[in-house]
CSV table of N, CA and C in Angstrom, one decimal:
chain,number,residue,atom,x,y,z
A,202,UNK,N,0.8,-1.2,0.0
A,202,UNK,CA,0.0,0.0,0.0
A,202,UNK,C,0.9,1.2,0.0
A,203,UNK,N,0.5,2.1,-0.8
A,203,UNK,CA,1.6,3.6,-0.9
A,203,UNK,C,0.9,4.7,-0.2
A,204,UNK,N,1.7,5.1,0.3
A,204,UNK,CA,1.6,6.9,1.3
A,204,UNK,C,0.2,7.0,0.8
A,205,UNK,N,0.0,7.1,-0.6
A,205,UNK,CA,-1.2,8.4,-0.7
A,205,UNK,C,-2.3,7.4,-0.6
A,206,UNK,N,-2.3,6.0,-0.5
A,206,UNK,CA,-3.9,5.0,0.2
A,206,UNK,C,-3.8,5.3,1.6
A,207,UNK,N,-2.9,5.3,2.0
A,207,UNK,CA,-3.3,5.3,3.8
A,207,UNK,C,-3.5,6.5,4.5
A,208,UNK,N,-3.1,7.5,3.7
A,208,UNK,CA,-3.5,8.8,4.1
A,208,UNK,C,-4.3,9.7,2.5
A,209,UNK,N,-5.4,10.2,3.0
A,209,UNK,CA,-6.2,10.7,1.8
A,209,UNK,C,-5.8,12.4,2.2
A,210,UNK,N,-5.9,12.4,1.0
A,210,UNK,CA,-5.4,14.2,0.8
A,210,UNK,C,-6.3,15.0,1.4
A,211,UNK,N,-6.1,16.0,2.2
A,211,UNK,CA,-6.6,16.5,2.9
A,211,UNK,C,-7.4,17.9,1.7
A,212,UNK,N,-8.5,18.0,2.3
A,212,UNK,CA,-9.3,19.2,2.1
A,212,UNK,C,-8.8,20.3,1.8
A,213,UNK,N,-8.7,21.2,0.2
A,213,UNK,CA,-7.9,22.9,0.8
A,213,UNK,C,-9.2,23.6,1.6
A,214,UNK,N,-8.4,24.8,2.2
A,214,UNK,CA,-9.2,25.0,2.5
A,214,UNK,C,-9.1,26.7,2.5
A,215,UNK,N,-10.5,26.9,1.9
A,215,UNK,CA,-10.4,28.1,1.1
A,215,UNK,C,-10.3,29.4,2.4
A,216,UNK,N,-10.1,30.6,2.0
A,216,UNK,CA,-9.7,31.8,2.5
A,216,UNK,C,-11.1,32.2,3.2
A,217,UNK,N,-12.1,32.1,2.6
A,217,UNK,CA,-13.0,32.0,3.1
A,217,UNK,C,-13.4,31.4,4.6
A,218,UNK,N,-13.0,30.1,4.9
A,218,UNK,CA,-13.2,29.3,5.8
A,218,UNK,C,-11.8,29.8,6.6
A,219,UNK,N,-10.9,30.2,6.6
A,219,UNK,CA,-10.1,31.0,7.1
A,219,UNK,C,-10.2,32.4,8.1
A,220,UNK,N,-11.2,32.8,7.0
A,220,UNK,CA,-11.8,33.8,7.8
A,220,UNK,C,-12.7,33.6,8.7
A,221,UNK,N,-13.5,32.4,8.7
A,221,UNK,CA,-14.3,32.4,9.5
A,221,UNK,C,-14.2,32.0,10.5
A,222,UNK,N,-13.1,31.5,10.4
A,222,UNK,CA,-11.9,30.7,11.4
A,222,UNK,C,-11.6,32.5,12.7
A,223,UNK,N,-11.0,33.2,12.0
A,223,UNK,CA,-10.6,34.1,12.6
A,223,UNK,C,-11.4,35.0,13.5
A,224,UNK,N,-12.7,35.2,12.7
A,224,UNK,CA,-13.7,35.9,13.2
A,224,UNK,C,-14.0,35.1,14.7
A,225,UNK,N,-14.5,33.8,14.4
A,225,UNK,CA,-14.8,33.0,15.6
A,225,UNK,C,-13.7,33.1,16.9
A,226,UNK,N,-12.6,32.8,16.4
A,226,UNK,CA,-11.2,33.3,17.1
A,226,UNK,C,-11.3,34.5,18.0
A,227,UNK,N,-11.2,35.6,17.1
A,227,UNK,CA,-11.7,37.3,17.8
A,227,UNK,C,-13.1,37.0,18.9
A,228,UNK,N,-14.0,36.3,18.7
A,228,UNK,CA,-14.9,36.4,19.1
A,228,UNK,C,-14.6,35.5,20.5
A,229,UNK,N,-14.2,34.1,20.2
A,229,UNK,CA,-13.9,33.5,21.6
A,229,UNK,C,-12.8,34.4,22.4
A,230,UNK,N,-11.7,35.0,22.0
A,230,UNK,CA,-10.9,35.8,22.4
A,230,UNK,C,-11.7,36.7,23.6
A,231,UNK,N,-12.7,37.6,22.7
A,231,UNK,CA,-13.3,38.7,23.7
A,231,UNK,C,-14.5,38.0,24.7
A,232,UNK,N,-15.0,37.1,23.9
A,232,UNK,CA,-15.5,36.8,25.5
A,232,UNK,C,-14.6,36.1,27.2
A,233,UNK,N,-13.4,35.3,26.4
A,233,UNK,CA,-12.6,35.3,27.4
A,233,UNK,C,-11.9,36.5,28.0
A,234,UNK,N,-12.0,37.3,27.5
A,234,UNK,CA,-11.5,38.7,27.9
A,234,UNK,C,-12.2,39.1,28.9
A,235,UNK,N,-13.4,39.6,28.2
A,235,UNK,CA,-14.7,39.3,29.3
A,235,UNK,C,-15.2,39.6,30.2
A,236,UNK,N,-14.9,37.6,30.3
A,236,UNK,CA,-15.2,36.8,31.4
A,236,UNK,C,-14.3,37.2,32.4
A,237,UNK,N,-12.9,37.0,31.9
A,237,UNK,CA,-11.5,37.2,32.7
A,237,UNK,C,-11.8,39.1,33.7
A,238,UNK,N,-12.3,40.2,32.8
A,238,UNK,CA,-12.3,41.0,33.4
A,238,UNK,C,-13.4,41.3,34.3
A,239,UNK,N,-14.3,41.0,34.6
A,239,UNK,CA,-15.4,40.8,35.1
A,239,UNK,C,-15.3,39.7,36.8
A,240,UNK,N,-14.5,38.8,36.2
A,240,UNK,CA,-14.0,37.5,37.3
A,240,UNK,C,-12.7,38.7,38.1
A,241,UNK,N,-11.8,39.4,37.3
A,241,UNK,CA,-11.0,40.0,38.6
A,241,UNK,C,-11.7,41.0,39.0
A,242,UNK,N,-12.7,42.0,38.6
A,242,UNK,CA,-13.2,43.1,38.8
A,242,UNK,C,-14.2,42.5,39.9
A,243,UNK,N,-14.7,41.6,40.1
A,243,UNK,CA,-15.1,41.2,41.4
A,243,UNK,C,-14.2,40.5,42.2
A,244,UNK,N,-13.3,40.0,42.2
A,244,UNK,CA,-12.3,39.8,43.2
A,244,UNK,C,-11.9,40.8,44.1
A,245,UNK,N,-11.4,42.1,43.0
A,245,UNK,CA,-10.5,42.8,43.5
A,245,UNK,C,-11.5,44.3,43.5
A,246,UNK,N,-13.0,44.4,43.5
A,246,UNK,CA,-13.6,45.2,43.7
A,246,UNK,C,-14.8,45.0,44.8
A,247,UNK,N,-15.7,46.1,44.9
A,247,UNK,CA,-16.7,45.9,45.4
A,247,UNK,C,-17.9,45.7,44.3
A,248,UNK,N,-18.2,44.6,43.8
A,248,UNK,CA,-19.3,44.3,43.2
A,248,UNK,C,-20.8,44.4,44.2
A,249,UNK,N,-22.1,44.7,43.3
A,249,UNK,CA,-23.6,44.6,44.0
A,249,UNK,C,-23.7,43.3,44.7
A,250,UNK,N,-23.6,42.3,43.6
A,250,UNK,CA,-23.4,40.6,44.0
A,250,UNK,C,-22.6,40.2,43.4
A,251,UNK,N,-21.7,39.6,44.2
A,251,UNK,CA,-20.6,38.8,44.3
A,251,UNK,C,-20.6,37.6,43.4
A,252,UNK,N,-21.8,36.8,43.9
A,252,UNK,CA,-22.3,35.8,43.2
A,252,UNK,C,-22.6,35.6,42.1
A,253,UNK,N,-23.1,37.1,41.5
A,253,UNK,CA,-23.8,37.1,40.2
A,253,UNK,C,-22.7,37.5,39.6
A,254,UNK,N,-21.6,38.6,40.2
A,254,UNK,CA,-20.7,38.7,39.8
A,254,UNK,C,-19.7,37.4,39.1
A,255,UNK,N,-19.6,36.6,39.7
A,255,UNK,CA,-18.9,35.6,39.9
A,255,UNK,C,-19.2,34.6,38.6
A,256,UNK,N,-20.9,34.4,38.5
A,256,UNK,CA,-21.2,33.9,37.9
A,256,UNK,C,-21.4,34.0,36.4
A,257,UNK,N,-21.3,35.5,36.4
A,257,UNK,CA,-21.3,35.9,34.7
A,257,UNK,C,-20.2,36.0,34.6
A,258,UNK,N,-19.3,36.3,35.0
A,258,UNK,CA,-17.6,35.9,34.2
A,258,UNK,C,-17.5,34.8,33.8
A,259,UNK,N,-17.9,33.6,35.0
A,259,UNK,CA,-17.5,32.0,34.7
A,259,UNK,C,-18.3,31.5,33.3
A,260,UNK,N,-19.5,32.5,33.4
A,260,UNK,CA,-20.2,32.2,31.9
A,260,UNK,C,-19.3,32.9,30.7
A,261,UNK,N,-19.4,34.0,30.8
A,261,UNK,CA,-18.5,34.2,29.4
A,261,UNK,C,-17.4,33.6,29.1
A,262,UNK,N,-16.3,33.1,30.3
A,262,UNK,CA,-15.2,32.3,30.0
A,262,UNK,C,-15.7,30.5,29.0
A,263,UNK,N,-16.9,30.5,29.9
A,263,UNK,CA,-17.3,29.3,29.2
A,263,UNK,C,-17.7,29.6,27.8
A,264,UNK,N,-18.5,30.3,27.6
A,264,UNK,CA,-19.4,30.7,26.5
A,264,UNK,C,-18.0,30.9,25.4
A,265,UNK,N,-17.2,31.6,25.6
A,265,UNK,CA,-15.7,31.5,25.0
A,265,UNK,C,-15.3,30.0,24.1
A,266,UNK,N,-15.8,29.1,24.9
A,266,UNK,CA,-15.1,27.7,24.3
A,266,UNK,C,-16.0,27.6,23.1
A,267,UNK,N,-17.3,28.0,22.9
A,267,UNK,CA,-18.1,27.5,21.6
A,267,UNK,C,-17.7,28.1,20.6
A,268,UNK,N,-17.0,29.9,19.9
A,268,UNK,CA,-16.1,30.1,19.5
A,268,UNK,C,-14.7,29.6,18.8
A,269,UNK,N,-14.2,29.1,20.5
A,269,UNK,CA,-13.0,28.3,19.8
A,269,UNK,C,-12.5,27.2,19.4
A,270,UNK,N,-13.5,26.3,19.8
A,270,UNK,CA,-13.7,24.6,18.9
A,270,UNK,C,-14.1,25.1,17.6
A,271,UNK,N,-15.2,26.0,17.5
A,271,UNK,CA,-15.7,26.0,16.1
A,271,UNK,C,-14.3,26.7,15.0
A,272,UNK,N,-13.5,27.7,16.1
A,272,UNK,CA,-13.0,28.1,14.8
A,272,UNK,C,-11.4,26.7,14.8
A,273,UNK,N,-11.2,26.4,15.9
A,273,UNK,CA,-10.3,24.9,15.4
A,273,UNK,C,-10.5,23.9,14.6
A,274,UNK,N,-12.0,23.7,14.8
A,274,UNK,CA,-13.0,23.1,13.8
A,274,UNK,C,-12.4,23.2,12.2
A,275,UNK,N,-13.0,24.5,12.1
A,275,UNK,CA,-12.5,25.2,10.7
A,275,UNK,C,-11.8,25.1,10.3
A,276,UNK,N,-10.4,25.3,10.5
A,276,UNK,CA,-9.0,25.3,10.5
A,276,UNK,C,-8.7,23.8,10.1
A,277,UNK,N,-9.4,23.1,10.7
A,277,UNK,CA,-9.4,21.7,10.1
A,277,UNK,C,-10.2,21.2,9.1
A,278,UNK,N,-11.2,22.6,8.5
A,278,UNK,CA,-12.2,21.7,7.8
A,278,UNK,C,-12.9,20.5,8.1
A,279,UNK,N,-13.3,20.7,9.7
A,279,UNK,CA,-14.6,19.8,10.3
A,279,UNK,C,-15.9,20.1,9.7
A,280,UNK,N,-16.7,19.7,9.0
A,280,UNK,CA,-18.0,19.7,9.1
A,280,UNK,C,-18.8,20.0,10.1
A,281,UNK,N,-18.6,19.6,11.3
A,281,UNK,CA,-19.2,19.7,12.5
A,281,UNK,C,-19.3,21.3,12.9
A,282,UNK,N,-18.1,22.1,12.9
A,282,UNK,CA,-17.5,23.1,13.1
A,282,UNK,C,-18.6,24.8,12.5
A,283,UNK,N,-18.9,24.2,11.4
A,283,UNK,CA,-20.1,25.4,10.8
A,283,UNK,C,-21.2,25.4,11.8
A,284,UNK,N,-22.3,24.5,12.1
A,284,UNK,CA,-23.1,25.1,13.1
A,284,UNK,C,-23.1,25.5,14.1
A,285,UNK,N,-22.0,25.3,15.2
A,285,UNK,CA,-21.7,26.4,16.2
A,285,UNK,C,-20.6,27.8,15.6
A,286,UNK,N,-20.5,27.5,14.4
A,286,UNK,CA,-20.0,29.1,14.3
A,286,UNK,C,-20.7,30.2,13.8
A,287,UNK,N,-21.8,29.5,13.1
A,287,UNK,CA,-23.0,30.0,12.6
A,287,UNK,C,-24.0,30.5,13.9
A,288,UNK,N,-24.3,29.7,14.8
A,288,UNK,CA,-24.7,30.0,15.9
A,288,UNK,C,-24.7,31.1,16.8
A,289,UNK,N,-22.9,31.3,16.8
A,289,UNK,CA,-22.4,32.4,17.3
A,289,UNK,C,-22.5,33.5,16.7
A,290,UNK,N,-22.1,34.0,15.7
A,290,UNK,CA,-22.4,34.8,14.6
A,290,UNK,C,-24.2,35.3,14.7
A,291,UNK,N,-25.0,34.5,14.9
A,291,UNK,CA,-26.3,34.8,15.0
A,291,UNK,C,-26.5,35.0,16.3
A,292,UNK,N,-25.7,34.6,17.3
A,292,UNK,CA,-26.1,35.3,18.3
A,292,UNK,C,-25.6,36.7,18.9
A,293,UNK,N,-24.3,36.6,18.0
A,293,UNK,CA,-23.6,38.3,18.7
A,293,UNK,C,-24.3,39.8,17.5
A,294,UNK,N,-25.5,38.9,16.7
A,294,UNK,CA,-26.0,40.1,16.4
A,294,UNK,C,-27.1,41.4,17.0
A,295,UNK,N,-27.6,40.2,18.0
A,295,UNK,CA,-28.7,41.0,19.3
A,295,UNK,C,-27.8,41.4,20.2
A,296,UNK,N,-26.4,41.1,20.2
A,296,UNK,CA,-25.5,41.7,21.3
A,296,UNK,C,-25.0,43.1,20.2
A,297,UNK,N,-25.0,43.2,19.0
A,297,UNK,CA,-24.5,44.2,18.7
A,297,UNK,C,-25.5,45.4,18.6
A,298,UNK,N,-26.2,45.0,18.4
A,298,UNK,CA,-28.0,45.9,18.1
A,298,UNK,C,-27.7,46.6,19.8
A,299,UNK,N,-27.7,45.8,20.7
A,299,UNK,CA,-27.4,46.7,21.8
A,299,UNK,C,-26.7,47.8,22.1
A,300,UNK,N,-25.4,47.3,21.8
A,300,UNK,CA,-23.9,48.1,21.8
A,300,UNK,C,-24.5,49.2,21.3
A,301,UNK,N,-24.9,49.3,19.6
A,301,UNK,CA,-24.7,50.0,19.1
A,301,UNK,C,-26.4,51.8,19.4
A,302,UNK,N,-27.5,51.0,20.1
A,302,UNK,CA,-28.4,51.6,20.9
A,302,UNK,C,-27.6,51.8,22.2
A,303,UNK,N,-27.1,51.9,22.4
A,303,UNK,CA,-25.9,52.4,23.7
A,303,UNK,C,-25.6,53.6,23.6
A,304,UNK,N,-24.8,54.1,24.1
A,304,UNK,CA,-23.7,55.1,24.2
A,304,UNK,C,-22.3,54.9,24.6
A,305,UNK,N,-22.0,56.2,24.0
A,305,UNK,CA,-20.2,56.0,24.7
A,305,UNK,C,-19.6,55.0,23.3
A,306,UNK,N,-18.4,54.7,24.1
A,306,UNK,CA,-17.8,53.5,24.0
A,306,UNK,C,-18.4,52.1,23.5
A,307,UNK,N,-19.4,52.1,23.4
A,307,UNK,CA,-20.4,51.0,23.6
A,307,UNK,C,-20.6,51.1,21.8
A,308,UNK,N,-20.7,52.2,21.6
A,308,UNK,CA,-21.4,51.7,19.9
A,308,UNK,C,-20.1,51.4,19.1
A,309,UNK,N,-18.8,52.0,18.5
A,309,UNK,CA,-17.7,51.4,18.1
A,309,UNK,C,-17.8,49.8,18.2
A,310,UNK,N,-17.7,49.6,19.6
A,310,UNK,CA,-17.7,48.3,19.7
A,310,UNK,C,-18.8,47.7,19.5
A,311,UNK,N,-20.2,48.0,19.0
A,311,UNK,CA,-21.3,47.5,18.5
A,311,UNK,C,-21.5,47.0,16.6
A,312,UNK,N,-20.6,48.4,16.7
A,312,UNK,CA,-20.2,48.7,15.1
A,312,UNK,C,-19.5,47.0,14.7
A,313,UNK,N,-18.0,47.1,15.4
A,313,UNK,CA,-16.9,46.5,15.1
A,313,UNK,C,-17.5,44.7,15.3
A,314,UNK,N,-18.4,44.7,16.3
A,314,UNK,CA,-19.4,42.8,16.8
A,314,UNK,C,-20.4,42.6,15.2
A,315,UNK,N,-21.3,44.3,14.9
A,315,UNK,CA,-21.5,43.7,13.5
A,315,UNK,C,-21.0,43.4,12.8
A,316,UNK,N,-19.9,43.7,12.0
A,316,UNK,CA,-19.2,44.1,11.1
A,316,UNK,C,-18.8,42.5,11.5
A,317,UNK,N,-18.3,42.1,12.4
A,317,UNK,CA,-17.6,40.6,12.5
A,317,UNK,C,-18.6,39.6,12.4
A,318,UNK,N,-19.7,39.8,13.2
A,318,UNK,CA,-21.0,38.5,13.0
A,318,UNK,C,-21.4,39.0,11.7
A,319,UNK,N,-21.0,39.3,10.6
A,319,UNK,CA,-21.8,39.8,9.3
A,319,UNK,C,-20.5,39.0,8.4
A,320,UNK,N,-19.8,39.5,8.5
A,320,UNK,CA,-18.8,39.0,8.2
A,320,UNK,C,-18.5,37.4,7.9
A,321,UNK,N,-18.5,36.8,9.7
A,321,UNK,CA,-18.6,35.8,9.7
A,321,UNK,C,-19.3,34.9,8.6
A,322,UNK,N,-21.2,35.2,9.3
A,322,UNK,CA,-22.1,34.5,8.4
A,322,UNK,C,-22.0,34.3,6.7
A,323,UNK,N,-21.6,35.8,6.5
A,323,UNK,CA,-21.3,35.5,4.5
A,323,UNK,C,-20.1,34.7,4.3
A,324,UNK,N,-18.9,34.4,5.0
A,324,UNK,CA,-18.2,33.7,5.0
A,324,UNK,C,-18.6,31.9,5.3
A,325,UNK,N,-19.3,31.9,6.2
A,325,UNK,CA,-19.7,30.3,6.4
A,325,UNK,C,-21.0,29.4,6.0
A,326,UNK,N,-21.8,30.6,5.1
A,326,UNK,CA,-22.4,30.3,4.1
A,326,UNK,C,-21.9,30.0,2.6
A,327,UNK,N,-21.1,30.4,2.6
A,327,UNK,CA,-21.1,30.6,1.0
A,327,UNK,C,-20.5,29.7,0.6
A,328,UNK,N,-20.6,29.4,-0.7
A,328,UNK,CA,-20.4,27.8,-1.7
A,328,UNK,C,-19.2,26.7,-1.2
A,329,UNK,N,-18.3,28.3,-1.0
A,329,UNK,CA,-16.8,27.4,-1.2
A,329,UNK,C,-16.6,26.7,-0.2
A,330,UNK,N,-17.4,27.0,1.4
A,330,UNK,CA,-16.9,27.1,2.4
A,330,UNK,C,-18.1,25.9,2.7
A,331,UNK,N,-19.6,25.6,2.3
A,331,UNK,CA,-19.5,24.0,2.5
A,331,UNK,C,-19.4,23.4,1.9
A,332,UNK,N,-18.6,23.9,0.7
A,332,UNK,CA,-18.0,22.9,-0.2
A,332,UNK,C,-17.0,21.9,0.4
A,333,UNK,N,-15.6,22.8,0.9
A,333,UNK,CA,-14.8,22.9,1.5
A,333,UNK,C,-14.6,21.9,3.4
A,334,UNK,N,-16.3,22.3,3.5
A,334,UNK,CA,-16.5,21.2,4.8
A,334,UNK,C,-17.3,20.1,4.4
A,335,UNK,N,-17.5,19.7,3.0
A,335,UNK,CA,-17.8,18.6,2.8
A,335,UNK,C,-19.6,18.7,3.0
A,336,UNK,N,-20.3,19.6,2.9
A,336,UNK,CA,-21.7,20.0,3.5
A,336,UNK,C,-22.3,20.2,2.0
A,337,UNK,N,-23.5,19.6,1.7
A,337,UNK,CA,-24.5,19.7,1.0
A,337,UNK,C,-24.3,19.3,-0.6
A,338,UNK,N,-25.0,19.7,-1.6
A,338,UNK,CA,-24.7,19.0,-2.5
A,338,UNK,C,-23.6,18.6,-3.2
A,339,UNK,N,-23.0,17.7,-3.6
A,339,UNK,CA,-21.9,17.7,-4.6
A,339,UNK,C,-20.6,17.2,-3.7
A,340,UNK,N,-20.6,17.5,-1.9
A,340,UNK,CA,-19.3,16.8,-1.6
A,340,UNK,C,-19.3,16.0,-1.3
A,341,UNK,N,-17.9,15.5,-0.7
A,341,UNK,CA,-17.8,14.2,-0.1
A,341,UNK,C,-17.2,13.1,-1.2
């Protein structure tokens, strides 16, 4: 048996799915950011509740991990990998709608969450990219 039966050539994987890789990335990034600043800003502050304090950090740190499977996912051209990145992307659009009904500081960064969940989504839709994960007509 030669090299290329035992090992099947791996998937390219388009610029596209790259990107979407990245977006997801940025995205788990800031929610572990976060989580992270929220978890010492109650340690080393006086939070209302400690508890609750406590407890929305530990979520965003968690909430972080669906992000970054999906965009390692990607990176490897998992199939699996598109519906929680898709997911995410659809959910940080009601978080941007916020930001950007905000003030301050708040809308930039409302701007910058659309512009990435928008991003994202045209990127993990489009042809190449479930082509590329082996998803829907024609692969595999």
């Amino acid at each position: 048996m030669s090299s290329s039966e035992q090992h099947p050539a791996p998937r390219t994987r388009p610029t596209r799915v790259t990107a979407a890789a990245a977006v997801a990335g940025l995205e788990a990034l800031a929610l572990f950011a976060g989580g992270v600043y929220v978890l010492v800003n109650t340690l080393t502050g006086t939070p209302d509740g400690v508890t609750q304090a406590l407890t929305g950090g530990a979520t965003l740190v968690a909430l972080g991990l669906i992000p970054l499977l999906a965009a390692r996912g990607l990176l490897r051209c998992r199939s699996w990998s598109r519906g929680p990145a898709i997911v995410t992307q659809i959910m940080a659009l009601p978080v941007a709608y916020t930001l950007l009904t905000a003030t301050g500081a708040a809308i930039p960064a409302g701007i910058a969450l659309a512009a990435a969940a928008i991003t994202g989504l045209v990127c993990l839709v489009h042809p190449a990219t479930t082509q590329a994960l082996g998803i829907g007509r024609g692969s595999a």
